[in-house]
Coordinates of C-alpha atoms (C1' of nucleotides) in Angstrom, one line a residue:
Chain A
X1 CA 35.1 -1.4 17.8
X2 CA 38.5 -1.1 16.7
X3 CA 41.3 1.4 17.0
X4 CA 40.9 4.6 16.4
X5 CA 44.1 5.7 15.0
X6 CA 42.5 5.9 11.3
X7 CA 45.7 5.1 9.7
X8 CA 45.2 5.3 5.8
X9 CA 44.9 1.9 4.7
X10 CA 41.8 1.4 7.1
X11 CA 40.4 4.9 6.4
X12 CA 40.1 3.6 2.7
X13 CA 38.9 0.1 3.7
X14 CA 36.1 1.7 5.1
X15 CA 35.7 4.3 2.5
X16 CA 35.2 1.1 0.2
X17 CA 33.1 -1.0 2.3
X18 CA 30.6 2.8 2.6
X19 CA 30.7 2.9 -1.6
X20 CA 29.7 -0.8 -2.3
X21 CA 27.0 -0.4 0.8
X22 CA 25.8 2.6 -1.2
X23 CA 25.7 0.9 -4.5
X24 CA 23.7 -1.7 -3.0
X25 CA 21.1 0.1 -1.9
X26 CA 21.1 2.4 -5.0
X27 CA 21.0 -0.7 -6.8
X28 CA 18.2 -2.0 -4.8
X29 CA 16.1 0.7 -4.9
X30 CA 15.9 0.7 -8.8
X31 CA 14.9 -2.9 -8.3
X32 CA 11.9 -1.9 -6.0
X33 CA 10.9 0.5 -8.6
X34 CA 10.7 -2.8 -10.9
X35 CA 9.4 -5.6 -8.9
X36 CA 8.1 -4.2 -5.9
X37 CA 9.6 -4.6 -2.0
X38 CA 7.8 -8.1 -1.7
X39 CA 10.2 -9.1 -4.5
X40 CA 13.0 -7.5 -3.7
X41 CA 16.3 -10.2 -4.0
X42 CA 19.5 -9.9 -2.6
X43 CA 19.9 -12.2 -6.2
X44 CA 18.7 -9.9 -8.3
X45 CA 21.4 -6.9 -6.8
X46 CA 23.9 -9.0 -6.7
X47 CA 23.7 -9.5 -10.5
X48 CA 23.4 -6.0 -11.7
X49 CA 26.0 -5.2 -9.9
X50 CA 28.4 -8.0 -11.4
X51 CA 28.7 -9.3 -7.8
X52 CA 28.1 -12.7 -6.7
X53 CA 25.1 -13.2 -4.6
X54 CA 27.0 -14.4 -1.7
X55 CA 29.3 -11.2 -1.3
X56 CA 26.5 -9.3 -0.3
X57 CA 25.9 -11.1 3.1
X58 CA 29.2 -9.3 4.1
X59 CA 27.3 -5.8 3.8
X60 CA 23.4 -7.1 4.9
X61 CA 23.1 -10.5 6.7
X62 CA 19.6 -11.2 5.4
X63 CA 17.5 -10.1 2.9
X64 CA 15.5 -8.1 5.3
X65 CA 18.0 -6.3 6.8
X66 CA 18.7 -4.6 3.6
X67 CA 14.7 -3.4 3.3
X68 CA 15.4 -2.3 7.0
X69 CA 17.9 0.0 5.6
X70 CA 16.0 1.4 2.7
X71 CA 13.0 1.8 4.9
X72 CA 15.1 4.2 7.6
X73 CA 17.1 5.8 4.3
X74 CA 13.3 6.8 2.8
X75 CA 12.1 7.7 6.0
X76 CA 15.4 10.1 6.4
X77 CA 15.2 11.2 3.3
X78 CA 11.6 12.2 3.5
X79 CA 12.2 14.0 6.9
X80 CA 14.8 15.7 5.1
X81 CA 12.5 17.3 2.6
X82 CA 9.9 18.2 5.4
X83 CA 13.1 19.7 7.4
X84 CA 14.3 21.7 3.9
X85 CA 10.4 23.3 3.3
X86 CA 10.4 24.2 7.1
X87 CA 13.7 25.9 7.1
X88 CA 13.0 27.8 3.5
X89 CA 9.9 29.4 5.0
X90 CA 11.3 30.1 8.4
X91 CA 10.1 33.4 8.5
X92 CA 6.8 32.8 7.5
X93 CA 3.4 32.0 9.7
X94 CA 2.8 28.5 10.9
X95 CA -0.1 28.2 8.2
X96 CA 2.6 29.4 5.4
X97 CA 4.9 26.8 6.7
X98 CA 2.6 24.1 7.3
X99 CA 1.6 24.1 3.7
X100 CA 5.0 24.2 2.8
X101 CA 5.8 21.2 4.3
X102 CA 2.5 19.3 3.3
X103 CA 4.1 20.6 -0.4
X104 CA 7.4 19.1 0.0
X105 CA 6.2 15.6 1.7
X106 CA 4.1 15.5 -1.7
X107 CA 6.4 16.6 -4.1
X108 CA 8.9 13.8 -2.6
X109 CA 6.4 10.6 -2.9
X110 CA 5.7 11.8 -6.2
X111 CA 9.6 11.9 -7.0
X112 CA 10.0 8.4 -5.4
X113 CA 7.2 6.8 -5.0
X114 CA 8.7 3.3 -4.6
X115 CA 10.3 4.3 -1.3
X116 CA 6.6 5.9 -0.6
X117 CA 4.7 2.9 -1.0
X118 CA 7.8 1.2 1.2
X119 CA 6.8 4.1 3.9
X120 CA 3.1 4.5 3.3
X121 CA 1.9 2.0 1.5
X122 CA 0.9 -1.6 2.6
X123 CA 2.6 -3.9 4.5
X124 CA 5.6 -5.9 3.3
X125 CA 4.6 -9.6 4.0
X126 CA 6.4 -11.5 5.9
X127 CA 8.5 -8.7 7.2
X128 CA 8.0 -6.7 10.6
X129 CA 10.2 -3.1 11.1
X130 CA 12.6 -3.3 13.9
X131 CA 12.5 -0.6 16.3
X132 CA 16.0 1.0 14.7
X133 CA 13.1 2.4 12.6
X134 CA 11.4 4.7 14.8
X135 CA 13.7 7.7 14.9
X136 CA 14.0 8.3 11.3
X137 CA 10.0 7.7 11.3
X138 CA 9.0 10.5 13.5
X139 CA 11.7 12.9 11.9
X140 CA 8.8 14.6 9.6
X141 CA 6.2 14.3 12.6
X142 CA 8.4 16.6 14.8
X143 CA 8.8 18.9 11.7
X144 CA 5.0 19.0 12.4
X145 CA 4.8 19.5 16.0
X146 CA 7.6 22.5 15.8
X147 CA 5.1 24.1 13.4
X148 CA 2.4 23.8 15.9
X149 CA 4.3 25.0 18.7
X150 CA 5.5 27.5 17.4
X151 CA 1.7 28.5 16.5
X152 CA 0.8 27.9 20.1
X153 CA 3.4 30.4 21.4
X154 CA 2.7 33.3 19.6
X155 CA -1.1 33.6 19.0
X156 CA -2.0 31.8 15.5
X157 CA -3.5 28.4 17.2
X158 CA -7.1 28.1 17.3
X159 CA -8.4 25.0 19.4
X160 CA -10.5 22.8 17.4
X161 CA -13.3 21.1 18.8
X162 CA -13.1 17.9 20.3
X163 CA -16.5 16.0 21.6
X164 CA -16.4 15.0 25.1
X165 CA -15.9 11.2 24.6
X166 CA -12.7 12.0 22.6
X167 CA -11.0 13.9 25.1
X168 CA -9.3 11.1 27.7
X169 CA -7.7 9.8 24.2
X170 CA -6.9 13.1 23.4
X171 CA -5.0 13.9 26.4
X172 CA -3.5 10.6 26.4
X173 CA -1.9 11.7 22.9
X174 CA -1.0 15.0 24.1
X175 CA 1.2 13.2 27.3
X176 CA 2.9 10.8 24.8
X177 CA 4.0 13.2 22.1
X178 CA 3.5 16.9 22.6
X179 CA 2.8 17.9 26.5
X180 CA 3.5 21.4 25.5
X181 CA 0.2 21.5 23.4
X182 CA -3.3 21.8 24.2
X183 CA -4.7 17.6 23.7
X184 CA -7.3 19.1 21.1
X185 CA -4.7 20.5 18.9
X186 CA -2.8 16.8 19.1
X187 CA -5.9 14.6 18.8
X188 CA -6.8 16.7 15.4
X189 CA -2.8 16.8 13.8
X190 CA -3.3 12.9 14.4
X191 CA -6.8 13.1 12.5
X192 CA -4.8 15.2 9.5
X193 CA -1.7 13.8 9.6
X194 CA -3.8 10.5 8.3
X195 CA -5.8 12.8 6.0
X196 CA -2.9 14.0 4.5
X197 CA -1.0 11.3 3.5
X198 CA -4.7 9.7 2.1
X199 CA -4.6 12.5 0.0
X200 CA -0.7 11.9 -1.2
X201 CA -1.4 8.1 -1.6
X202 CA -4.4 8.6 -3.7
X203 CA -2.4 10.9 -5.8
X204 CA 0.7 8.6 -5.7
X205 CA -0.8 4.9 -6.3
X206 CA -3.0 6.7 -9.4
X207 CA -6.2 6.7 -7.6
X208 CA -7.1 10.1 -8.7
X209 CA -6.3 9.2 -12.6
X210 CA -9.2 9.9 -14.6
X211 CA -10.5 11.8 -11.2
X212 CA -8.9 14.8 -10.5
X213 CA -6.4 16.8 -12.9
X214 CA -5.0 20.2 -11.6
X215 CA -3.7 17.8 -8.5
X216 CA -1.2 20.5 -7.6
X217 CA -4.1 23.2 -6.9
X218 CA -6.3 20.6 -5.7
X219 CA -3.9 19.4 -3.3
X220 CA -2.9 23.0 -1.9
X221 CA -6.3 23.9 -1.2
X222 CA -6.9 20.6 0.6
X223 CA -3.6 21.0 3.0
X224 CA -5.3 24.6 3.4
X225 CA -8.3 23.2 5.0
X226 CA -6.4 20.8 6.6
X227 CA -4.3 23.1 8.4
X228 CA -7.6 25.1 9.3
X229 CA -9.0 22.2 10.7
X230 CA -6.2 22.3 13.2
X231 CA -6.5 25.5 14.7
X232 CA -4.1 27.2 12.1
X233 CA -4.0 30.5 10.7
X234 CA -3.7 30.5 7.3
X235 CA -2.6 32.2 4.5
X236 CA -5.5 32.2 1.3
X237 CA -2.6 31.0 -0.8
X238 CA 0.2 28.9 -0.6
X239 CA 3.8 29.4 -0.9
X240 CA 4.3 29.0 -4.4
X241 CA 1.8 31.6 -5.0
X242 CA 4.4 33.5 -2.9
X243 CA 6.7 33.1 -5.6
X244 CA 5.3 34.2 -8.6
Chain B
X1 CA -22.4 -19.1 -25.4
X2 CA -23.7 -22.8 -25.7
X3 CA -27.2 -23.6 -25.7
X4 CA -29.8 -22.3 -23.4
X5 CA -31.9 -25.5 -23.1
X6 CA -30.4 -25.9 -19.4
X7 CA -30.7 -29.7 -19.2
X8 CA -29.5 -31.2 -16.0
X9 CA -26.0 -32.4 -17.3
X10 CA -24.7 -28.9 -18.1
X11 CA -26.5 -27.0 -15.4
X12 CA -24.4 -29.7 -13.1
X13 CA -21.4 -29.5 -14.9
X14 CA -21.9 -25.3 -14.8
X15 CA -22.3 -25.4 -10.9
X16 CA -19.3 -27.9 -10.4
X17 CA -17.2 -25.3 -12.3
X18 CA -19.1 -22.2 -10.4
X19 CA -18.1 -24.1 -7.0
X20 CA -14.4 -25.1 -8.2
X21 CA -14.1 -21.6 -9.7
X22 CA -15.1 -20.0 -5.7
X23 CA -12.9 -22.4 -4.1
X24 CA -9.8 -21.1 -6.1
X25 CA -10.6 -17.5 -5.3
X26 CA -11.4 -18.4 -1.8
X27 CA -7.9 -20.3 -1.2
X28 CA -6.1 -17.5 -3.4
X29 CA -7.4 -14.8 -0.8
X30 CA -6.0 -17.0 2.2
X31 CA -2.3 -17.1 0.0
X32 CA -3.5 -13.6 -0.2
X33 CA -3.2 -12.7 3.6
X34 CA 0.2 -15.0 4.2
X35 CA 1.8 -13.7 1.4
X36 CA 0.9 -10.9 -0.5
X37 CA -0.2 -10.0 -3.8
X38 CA 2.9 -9.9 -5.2
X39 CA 4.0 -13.7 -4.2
X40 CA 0.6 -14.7 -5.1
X41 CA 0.8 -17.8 -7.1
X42 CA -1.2 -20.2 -8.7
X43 CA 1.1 -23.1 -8.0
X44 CA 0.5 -22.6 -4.5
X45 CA -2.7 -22.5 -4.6
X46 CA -3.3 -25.7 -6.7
X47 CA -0.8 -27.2 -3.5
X48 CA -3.5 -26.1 -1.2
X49 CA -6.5 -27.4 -3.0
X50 CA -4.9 -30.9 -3.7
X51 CA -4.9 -30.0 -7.5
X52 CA -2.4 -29.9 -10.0
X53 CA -1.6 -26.4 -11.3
X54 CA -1.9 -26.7 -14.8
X55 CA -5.9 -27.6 -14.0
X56 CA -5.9 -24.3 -12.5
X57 CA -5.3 -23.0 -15.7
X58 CA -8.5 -23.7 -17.2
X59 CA -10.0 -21.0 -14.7
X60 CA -8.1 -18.3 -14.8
X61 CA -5.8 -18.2 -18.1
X62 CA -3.6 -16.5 -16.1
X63 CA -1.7 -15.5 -12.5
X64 CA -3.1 -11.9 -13.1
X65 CA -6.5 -12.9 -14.3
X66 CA -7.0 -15.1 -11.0
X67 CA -5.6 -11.4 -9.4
X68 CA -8.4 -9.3 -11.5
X69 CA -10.8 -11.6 -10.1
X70 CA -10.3 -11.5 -6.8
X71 CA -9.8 -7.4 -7.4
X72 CA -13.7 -7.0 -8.6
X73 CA -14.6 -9.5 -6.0
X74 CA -12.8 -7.3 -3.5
X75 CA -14.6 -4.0 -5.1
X76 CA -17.9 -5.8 -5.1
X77 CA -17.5 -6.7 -1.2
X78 CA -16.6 -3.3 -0.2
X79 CA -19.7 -1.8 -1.7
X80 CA -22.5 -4.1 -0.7
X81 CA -21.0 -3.3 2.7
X82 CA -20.9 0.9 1.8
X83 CA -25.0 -0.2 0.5
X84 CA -26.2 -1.8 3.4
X85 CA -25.4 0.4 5.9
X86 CA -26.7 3.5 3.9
X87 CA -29.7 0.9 3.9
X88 CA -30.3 0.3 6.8
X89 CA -29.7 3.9 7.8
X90 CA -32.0 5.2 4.8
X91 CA -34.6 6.4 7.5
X92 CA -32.0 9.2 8.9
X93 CA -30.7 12.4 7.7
X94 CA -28.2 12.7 5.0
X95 CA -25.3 13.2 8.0
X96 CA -26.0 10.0 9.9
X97 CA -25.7 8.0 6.4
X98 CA -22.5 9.1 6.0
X99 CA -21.2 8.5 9.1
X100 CA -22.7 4.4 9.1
X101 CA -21.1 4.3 5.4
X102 CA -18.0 5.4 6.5
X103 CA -18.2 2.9 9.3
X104 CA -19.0 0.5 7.2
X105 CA -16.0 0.9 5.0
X106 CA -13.7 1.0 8.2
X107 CA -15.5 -2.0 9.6
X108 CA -14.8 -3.8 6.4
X109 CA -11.7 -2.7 5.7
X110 CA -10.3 -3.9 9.3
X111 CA -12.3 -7.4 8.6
X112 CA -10.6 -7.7 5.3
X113 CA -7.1 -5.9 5.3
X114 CA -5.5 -8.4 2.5
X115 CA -8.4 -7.7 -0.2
X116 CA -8.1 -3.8 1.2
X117 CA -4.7 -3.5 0.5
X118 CA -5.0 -5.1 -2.9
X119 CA -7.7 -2.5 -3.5
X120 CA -6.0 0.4 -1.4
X121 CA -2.9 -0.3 -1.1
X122 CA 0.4 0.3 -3.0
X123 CA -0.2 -1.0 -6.4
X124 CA 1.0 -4.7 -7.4
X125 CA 4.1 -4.4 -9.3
X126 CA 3.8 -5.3 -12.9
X127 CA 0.4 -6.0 -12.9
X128 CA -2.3 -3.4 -13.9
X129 CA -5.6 -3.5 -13.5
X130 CA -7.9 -3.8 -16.7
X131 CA -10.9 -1.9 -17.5
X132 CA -13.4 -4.3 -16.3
X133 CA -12.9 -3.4 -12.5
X134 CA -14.4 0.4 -12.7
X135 CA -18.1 -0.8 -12.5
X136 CA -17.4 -2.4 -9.5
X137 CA -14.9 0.1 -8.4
X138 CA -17.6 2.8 -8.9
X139 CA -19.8 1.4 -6.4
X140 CA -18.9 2.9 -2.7
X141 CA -18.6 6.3 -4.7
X142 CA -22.3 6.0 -5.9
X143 CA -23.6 5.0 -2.2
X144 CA -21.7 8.9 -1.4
X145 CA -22.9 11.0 -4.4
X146 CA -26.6 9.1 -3.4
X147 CA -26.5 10.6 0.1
X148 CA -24.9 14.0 -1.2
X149 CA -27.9 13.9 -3.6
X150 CA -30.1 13.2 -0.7
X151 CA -28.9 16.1 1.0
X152 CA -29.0 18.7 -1.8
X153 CA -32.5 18.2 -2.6
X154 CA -33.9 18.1 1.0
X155 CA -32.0 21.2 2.8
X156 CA -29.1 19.6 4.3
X157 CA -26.2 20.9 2.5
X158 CA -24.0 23.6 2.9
X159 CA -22.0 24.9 0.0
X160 CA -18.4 24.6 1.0
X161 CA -16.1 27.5 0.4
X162 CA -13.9 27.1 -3.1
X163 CA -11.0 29.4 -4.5
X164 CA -11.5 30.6 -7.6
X165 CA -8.2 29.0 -9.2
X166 CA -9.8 25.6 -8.5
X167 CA -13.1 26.6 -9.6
X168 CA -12.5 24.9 -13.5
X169 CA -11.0 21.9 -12.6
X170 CA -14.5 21.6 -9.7
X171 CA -16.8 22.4 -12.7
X172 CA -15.0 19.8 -14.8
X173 CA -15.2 16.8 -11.8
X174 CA -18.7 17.9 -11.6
X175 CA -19.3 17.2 -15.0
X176 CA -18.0 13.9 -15.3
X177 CA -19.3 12.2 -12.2
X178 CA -22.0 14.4 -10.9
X179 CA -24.1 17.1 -13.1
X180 CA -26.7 17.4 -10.9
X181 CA -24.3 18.8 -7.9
X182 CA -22.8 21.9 -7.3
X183 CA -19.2 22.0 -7.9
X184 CA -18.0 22.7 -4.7
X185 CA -19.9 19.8 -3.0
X186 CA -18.0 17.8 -5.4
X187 CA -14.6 18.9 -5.1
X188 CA -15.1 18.4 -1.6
X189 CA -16.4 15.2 -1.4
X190 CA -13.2 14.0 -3.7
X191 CA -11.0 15.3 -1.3
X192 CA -12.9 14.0 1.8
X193 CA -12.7 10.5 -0.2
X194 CA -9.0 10.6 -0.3
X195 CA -8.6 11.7 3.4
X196 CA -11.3 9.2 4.1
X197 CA -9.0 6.4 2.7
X198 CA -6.1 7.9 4.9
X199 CA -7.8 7.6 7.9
X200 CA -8.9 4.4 6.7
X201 CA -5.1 2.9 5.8
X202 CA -3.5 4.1 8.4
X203 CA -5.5 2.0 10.6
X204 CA -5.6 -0.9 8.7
X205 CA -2.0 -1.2 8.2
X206 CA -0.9 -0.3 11.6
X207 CA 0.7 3.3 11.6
X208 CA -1.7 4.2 14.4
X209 CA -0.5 1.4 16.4
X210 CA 1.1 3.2 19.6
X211 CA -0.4 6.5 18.4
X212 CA -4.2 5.9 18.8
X213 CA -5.7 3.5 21.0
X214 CA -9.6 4.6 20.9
X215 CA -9.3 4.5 17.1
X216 CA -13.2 3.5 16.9
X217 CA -14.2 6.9 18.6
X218 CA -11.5 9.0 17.1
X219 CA -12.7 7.6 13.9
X220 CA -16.1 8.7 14.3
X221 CA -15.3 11.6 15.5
X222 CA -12.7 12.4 12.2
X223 CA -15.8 11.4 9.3
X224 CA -18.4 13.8 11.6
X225 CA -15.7 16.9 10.5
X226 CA -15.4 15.1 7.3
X227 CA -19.1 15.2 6.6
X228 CA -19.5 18.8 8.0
X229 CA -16.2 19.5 5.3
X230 CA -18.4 18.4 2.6
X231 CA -21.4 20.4 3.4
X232 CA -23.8 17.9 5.5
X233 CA -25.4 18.8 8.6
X234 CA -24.2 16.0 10.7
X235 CA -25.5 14.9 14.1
X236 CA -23.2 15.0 17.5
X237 CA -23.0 11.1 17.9
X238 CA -22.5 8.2 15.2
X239 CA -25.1 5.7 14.6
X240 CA -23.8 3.5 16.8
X241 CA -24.6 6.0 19.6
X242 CA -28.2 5.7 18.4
X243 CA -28.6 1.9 19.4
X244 CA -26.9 2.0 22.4
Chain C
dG1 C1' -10.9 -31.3 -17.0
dT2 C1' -7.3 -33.5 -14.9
dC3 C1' -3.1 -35.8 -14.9
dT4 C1' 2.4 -36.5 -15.6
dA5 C1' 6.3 -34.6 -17.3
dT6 C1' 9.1 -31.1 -18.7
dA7 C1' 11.3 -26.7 -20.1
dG8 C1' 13.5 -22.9 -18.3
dG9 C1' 13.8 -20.1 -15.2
dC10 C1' 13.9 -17.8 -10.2
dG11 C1' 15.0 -17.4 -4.9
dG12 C1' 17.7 -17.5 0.2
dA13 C1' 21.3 -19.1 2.4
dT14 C1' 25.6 -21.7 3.7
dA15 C1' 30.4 -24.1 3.3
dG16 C1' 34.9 -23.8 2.3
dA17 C1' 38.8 -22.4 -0.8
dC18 C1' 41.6 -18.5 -1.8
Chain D
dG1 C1' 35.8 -10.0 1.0
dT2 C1' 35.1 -12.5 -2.9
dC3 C1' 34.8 -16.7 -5.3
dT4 C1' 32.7 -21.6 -6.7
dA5 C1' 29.7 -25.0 -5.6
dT6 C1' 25.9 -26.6 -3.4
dC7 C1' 21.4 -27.6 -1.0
dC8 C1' 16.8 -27.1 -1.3
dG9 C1' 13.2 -24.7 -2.4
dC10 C1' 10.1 -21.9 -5.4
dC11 C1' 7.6 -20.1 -9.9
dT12 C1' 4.8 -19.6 -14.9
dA13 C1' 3.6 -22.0 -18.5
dT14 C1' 3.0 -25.7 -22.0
dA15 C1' 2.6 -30.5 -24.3
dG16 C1' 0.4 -34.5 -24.6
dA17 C1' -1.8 -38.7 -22.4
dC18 C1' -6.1 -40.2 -20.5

DNA sequence: GTCTATAGGCGGATAGAC
DNA sequence: GTCTATCCGCCTATAGAC
């Protein structure tokens, strides 16, 4: 919007105006780890950080605009990860990989399970995503799809069944997000790309305390099955047993 | 703790407090839907019912206790509705139940979204749930580990496969919830339980919105390869294909 | 059991000086 | 960009009269 010489004194205007956004939201973050995204206040932030409450309106014009930015931040961050356990096992099959990635999306909600719950969990009241949302959403989706086509080319992707009365939906999927592969591979990444993340948020929100306790294997062997149940190939063990 | 004579007085005096007692939980779960559990507040709710909110206090000692209430309530729902339709299915096979109950867990879960997030959902910050929710907690998993039962003393259950680094931690679920089922069928089932509850959430709080539009079918369809995961012998169509 | 009154907080957002 | 001051609202919880 304005010039673009980038003399210094502007260069460091905006280099200050990028810190304080930062501390913001770091500051914010911790306070959705303590009370929760339903409570979070631009109040609150403003105090920890010595500021005064109105000063942050020059950085977010409204509460919600500052959960907008820590929602597309987690999703980014978490479509990182997936992106990171893709890349690390780039030479592996599609079922290594797939695992992989099921790996890191876990080990991340378990690392910040705040920003999961603002992700994956229920709905903030009262507040509706903008759009500005959706490209940092499907980030760890297409980490998914690449997987599967890169299944589909070679000759690791089995076609799962899919019951007659599923298959307009099916194909409907398969126009609106990957034309490239078969509708019953689609319509079943759809069905275990829910499954999965039940399986995270179980773990996450403490549904499995007092249930299940080697959650690391249990969660391997599930992702395992998962990826079976979408026509991979996959490996008996999973990348960590790779490792060691 | 009084007397047990039951003269008219008290048993009036009793069923004014039962009545006043419902309507608080009954406005609560309306705050519930426009606000959230985390803004729920008892102020608000007095507001609503023309009280004062100090007279609320002789209810529920407490914000959270009013919130533990409406928690078991919540619990309580969700299983009648997981016992009825294994109830009024208790004439078919072992794969048909689980299909209705999981129907009937969707079917409740979209009717009641507010109490399933409080039950589902990410956890309310700074509260945590006492001790005195499990029973009612326990009560859709019974309705599964029934039909499982069902199934493994007829014919109708295949054991499903089980590496043998998760074997312990199978024997050990086994133990503590279900002795009298092989290990793998419980492992499983645990697993198909979490991934139910993903299939389940993502629905309810709109991630499949643009993604699937036949969700009732594809849902079906998803708990049919569920069932088979856990060993049952399911049929091709849902209950509901039976009526119709 | 219900009321008034009160204590001691919290919040979002804006106006206008500097 | 940051400040003070302000508007107007909200909350949990208790004391004490009736």
């Amino acid at each position: 919007m304005s010039t673009a010489h980038g003399s210094a004194p502007q260069g460091a205007r905006a280099r200050a105006r990028i810190e304080v956004t930062a501390a913001i939201k770091d500051q914010a973050r911790r306070q959705l780890a303590a009370e929760g995204a339903a409570k979070l206040s631009l109040r609150a932030v403003a105090r920890e950080l010595g500021m005064v409450s109105s000063a942050l309106y020059r950085y977010f014009p409204s509460r919600d605009d500052l959960l907008t930015a820590l929602i597309i931040d987690a999703y980014n961050s978490l479509g990182e990860s997936a992106e990171a356990a893709r890349d690390t096992f780039a030479d592996a099959g599609p079922g290594h990989r797939w695992v992989a990635v099921c790996e890191a999306l876990r080990g991340w909600a378990l690392a910040h399970p705040h920003e999961y719950a603002l992700i994956h969990g229920s709905p903030v009241p009262g507040y509706s995503a903008p759009e500005t949302t959706i490209p940092a959403a499907a980030r760890v989706g297409e980490v998914f799809f690449g997987i599967l086509r890169d299944a589909h080319r070679g000759l690791g992707l089995a076609k799962p069944s899919l019951p007659a009365e599923l298959r307009p939906e099916a194909e409907r999927m398969a126009a609106d997000f990957a034309p490239d592969l078969p509708p019953e591979t689609v319509a079943a990444f759809v069905a275990a790309w829910a499954q999965l993340y039940g399986l995270v948020g179980f773990e996450v929100f403490g549904q499995f305390q007092r249930v299940v306790e080697d959650r690391e294997r249990f969660f391997r062997h599930a992702v395992c099955r998962l990826a079976h149940g979408v026509g991979l190939v996959y490996p008996q063990t999973g990348p960590a047993a790779a490792g060691g």
